[in-house]
XYZ file of N, CA and C in Angstrom:
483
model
N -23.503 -116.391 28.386
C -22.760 -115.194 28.096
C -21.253 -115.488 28.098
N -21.213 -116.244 28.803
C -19.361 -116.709 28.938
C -19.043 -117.260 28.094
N -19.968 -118.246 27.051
C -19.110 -118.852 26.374
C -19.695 -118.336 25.234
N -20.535 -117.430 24.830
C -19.958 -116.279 23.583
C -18.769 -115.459 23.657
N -18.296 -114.861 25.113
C -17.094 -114.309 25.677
C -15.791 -115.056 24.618
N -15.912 -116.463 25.076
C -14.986 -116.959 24.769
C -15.064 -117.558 23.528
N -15.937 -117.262 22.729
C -16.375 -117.394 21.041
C -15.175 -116.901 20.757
N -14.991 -115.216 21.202
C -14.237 -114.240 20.248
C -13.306 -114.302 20.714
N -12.189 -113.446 19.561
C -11.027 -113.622 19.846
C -10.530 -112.840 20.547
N -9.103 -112.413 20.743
C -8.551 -112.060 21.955
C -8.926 -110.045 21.609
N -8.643 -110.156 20.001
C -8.843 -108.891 19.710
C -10.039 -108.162 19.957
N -11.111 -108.939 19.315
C -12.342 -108.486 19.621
C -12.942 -108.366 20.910
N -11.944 -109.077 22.302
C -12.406 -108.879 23.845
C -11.608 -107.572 24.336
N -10.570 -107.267 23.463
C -10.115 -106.365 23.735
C -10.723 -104.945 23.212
N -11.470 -105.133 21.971
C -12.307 -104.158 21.386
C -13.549 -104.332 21.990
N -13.809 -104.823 22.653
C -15.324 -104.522 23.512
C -15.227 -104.155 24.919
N -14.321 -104.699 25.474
C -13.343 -103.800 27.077
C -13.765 -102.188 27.124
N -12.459 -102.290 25.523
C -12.044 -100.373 25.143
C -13.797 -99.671 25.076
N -14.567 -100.384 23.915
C -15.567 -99.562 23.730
C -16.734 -99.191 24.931
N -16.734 -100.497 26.198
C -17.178 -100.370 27.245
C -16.736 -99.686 28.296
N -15.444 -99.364 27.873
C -14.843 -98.401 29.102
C -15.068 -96.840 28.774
N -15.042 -96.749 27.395
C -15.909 -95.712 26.651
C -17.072 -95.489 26.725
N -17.897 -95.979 26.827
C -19.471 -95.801 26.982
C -19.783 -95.356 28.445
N -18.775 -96.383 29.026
C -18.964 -95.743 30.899
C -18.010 -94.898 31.229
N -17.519 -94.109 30.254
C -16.450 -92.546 30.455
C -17.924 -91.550 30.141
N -18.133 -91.982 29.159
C -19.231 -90.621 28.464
C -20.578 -90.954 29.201
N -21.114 -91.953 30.444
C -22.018 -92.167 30.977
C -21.850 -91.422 32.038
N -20.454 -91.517 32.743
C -20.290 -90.691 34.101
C -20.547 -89.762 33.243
N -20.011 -89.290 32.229
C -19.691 -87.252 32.094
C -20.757 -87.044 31.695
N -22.012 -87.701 31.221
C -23.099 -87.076 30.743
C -23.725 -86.997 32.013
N -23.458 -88.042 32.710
C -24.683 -88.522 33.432
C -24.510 -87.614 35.355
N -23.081 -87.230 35.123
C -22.527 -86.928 36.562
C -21.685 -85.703 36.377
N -20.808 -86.073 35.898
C -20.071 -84.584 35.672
C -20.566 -83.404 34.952
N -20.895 -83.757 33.720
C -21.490 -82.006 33.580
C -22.639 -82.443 34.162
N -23.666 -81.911 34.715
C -24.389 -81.429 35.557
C -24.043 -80.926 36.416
N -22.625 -81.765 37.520
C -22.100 -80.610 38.883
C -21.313 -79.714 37.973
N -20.752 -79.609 37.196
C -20.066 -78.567 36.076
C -21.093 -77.404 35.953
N -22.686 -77.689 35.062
C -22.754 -76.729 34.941
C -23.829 -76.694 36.317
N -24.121 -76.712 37.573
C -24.768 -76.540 38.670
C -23.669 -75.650 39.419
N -22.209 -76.281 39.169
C -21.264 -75.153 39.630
C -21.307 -73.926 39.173
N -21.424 -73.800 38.011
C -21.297 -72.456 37.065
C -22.327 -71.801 37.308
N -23.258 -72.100 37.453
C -24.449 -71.469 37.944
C -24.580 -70.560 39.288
N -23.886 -71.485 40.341
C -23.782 -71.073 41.577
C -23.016 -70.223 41.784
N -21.764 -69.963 41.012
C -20.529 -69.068 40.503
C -21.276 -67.538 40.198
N -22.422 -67.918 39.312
C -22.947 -66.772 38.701
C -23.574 -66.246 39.577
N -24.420 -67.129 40.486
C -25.239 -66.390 41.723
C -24.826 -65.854 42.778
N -23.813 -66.351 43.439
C -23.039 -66.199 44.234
C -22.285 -63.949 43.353
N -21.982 -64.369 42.269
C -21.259 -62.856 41.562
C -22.712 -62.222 41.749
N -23.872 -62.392 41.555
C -24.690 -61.727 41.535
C -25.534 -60.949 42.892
N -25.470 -62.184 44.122
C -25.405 -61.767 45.161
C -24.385 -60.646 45.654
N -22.877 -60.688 45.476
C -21.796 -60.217 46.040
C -22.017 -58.563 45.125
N -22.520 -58.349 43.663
C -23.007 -57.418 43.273
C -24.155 -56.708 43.698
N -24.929 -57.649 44.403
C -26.190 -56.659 45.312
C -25.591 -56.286 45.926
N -25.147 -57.060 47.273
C -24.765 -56.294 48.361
C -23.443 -55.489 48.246
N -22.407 -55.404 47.148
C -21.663 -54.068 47.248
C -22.884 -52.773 46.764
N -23.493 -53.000 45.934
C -25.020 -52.060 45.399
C -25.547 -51.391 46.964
N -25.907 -52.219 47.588
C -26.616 -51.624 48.767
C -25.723 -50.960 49.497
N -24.363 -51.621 50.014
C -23.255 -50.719 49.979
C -22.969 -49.718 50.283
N -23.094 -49.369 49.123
C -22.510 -48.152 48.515
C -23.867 -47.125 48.370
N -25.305 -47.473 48.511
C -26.044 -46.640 48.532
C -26.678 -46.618 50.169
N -25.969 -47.563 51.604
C -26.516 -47.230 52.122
C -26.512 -46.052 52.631
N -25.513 -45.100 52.495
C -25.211 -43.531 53.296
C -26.566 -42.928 52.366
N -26.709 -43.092 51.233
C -27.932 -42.303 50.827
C -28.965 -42.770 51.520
N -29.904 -43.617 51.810
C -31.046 -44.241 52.625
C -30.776 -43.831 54.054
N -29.794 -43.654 54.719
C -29.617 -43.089 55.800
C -30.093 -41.719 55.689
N -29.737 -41.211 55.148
C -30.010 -39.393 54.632
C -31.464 -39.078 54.307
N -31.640 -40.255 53.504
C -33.435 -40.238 53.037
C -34.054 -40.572 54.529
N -33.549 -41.528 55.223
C -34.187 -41.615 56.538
C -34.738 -40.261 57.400
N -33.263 -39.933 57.473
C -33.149 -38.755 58.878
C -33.861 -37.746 57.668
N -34.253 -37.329 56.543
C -34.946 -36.443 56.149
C -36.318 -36.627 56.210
N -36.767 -38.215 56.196
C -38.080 -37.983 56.376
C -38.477 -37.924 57.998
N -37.469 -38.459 58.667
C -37.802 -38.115 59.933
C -38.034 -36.560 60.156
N -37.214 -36.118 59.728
C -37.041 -34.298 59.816
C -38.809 -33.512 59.282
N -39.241 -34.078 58.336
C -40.382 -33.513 57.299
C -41.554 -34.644 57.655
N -41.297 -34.749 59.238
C -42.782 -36.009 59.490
C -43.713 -35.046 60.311
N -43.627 -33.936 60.409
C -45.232 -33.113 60.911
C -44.992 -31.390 59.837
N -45.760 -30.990 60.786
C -46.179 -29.089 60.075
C -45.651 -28.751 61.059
N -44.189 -28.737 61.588
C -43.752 -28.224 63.071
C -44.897 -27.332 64.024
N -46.037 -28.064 63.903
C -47.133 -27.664 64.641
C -47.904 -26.287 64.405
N -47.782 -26.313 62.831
C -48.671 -25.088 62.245
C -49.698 -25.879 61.345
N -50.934 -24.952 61.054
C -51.692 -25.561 60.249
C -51.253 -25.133 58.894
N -51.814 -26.037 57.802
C -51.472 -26.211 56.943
C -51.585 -24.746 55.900
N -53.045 -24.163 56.397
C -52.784 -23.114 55.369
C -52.506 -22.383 56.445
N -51.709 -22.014 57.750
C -50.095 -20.924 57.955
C -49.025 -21.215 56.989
N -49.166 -22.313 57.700
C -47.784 -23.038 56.960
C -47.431 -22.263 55.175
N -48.363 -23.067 54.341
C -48.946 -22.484 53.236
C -48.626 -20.617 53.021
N -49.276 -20.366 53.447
C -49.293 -18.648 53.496
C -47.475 -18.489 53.993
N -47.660 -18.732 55.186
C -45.964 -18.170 55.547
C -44.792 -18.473 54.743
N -44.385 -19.711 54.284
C -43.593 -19.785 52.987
C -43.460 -19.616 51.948
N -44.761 -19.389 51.242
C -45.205 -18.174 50.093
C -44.509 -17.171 50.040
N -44.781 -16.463 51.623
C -44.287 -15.240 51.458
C -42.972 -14.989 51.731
N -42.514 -15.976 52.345
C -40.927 -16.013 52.732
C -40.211 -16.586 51.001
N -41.038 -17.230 50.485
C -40.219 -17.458 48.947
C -40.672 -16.246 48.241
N -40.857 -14.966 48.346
C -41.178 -13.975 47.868
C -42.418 -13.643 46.470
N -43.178 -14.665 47.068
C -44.574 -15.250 46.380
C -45.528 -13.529 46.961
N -45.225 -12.756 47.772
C -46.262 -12.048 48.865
C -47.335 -11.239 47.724
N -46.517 -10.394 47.158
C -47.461 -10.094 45.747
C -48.258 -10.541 44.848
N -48.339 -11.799 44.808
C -48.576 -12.459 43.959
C -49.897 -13.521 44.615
N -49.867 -13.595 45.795
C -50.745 -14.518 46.477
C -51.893 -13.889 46.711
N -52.945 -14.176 45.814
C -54.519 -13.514 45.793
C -55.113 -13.770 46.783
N -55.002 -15.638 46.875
C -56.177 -15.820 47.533
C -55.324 -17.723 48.360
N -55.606 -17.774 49.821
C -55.671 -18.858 50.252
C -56.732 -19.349 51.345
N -57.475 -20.471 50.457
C -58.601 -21.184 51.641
C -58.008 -22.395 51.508
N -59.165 -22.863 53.042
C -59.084 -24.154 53.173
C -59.744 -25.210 51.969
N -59.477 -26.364 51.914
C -60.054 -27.197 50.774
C -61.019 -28.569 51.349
N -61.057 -28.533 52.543
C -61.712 -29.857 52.938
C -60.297 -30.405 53.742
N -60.400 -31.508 54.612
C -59.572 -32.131 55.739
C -58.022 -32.466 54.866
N -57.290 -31.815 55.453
C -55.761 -31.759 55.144
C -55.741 -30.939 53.648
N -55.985 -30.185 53.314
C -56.108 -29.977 51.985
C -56.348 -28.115 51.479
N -55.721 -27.006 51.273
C -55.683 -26.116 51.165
C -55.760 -25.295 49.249
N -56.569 -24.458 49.184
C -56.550 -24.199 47.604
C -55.500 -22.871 47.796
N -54.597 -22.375 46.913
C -53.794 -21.315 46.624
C -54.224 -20.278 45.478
N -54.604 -19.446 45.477
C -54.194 -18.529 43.817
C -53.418 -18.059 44.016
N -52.386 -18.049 42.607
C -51.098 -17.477 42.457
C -51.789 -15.699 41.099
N -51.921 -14.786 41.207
C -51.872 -14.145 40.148
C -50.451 -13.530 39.772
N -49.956 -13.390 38.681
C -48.594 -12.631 38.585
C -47.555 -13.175 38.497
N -47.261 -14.586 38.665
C -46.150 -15.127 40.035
C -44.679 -15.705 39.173
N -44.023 -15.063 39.370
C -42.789 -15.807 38.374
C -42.636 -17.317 39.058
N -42.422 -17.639 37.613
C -42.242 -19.284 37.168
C -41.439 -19.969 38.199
N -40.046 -19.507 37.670
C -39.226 -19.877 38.911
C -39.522 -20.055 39.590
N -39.911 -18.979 40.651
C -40.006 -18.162 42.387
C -41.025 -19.563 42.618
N -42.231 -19.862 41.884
C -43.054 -20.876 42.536
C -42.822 -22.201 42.632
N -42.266 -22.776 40.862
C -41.733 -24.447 41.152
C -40.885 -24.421 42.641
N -39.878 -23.277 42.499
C -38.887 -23.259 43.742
C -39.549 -23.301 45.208
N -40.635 -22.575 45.255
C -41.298 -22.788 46.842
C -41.915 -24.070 46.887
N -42.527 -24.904 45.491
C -43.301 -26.107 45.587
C -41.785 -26.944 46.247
N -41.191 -27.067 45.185
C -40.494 -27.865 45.657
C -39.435 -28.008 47.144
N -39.450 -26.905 47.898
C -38.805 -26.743 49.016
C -40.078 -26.625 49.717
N -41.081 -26.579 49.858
C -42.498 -26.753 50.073
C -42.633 -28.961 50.540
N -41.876 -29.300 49.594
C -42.899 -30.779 49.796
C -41.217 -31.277 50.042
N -40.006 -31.105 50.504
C -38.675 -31.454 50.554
C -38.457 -31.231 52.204
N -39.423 -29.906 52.856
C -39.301 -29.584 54.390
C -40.067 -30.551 54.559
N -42.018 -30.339 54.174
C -42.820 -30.605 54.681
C -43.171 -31.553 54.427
N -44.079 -32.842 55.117
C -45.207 -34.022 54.177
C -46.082 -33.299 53.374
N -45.645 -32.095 52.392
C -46.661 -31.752 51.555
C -46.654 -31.994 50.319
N -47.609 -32.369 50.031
C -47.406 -32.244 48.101
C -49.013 -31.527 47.406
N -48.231 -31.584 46.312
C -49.655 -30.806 45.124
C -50.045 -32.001 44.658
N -51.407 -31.647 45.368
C -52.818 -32.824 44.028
C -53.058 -32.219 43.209
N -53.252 -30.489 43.125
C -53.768 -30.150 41.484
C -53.194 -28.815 41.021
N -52.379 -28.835 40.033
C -51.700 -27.808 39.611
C -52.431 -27.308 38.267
N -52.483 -25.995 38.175
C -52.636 -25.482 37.084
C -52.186 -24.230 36.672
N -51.781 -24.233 35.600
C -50.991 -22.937 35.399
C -50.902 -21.969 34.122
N -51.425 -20.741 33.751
C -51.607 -20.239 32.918
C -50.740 -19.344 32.981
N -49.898 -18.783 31.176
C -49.208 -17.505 31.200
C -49.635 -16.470 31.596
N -49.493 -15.519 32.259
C -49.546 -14.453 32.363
C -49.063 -13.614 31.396
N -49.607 -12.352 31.886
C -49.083 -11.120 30.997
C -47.521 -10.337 30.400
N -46.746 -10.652 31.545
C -45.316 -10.506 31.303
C -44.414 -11.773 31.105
N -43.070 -12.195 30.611
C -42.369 -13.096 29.867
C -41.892 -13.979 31.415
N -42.147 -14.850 31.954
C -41.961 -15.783 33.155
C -42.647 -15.248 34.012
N -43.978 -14.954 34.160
C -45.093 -15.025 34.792
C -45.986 -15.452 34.591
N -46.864 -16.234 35.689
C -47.892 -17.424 35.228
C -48.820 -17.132 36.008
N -50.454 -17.460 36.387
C -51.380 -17.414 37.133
C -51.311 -19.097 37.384
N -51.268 -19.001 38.439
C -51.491 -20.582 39.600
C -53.190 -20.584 40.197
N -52.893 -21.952 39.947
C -54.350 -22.624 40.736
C -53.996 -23.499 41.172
N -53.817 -23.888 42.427
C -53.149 -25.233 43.246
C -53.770 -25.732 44.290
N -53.763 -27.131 44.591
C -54.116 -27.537 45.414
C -53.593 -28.564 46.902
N -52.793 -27.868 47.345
C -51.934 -28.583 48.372
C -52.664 -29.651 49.934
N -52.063 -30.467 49.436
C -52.599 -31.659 50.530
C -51.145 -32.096 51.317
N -51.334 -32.476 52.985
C -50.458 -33.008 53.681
C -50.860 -34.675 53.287
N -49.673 -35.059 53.559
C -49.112 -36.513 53.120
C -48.994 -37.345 54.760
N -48.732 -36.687 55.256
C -48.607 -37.274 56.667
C -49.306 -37.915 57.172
């Protein structure tokens, strides 16, 4: 190898130096630098993406606090059964006219008829209905009635608790 070295001339050792110092410029940068380049950029991005969760959580933890202490608040029937419960807020949402008929339905589970009952007046008790209580509706049904926002209800309210 040395004495092909010294075959060539001074130019051509100098043009194979340059092109070898070139080949091992673009060997590190292929081979070393970009990769921590783009492994940096990456980490840049994750790192922004992390620091975007947690301002996210943030800023919504006062809501999850609130959702907390509310379900703490709406974790029994403040020790009424379900169809009192049922019946008494009916009539306190001014349902009293309108409430035909309430039985029991089987374990946790109460049936309602609504005849008459404005539209409003009832989504409004459902929903302040299952917002106090662990209650919700398994089966709603609802037909117009005879006058313009009055409906006949058939419902079926179950505790969640």
């Amino acid at each position: 190898m040395k004495s092909w070295w010294r075959q060539l001339n001074q130019r051509q050792q100098r043009l194979l130096v340059i092109a070898g110092a070139v080949v091992l410029g673009v060997v590190i940068y292929v081979g070393l630098w970009e990769p921590l380049a783009l492994t940096r950029q990456a980490e840049r991005e994750r790192v922004a993406e992390q620091q975007a969760l947690n301002n996210w959580l943030n800023a919504i933890a006062p809501v999850a606090e609130q959702l907390k202490r509310d379900g703490e608040r709406a974790s029994d029937l403040g020790g009424r059964s379900l169809l009192g419960l049922t019946d008494a807020t009916a009539r306190a949402a001014g349902l009293a006219g309108s409430l035909s008929r309430i039985e029991p339905a089987g374990d946790g589970q109460v049936r309602v008829w609504l005849d008459n009952a404005d539209f409003v007046t009832t989504i409004n008790w459902l929903q302040q209905l299952s917002l106090d209580y662990p209650i919700e509706v398994s089966h709603l049904g609802m037909d117009r009635a005879g006058n313009d926002g009055q409906v006949n209800v058939r419902l079926t309210l179950s505790t969640n608790a």
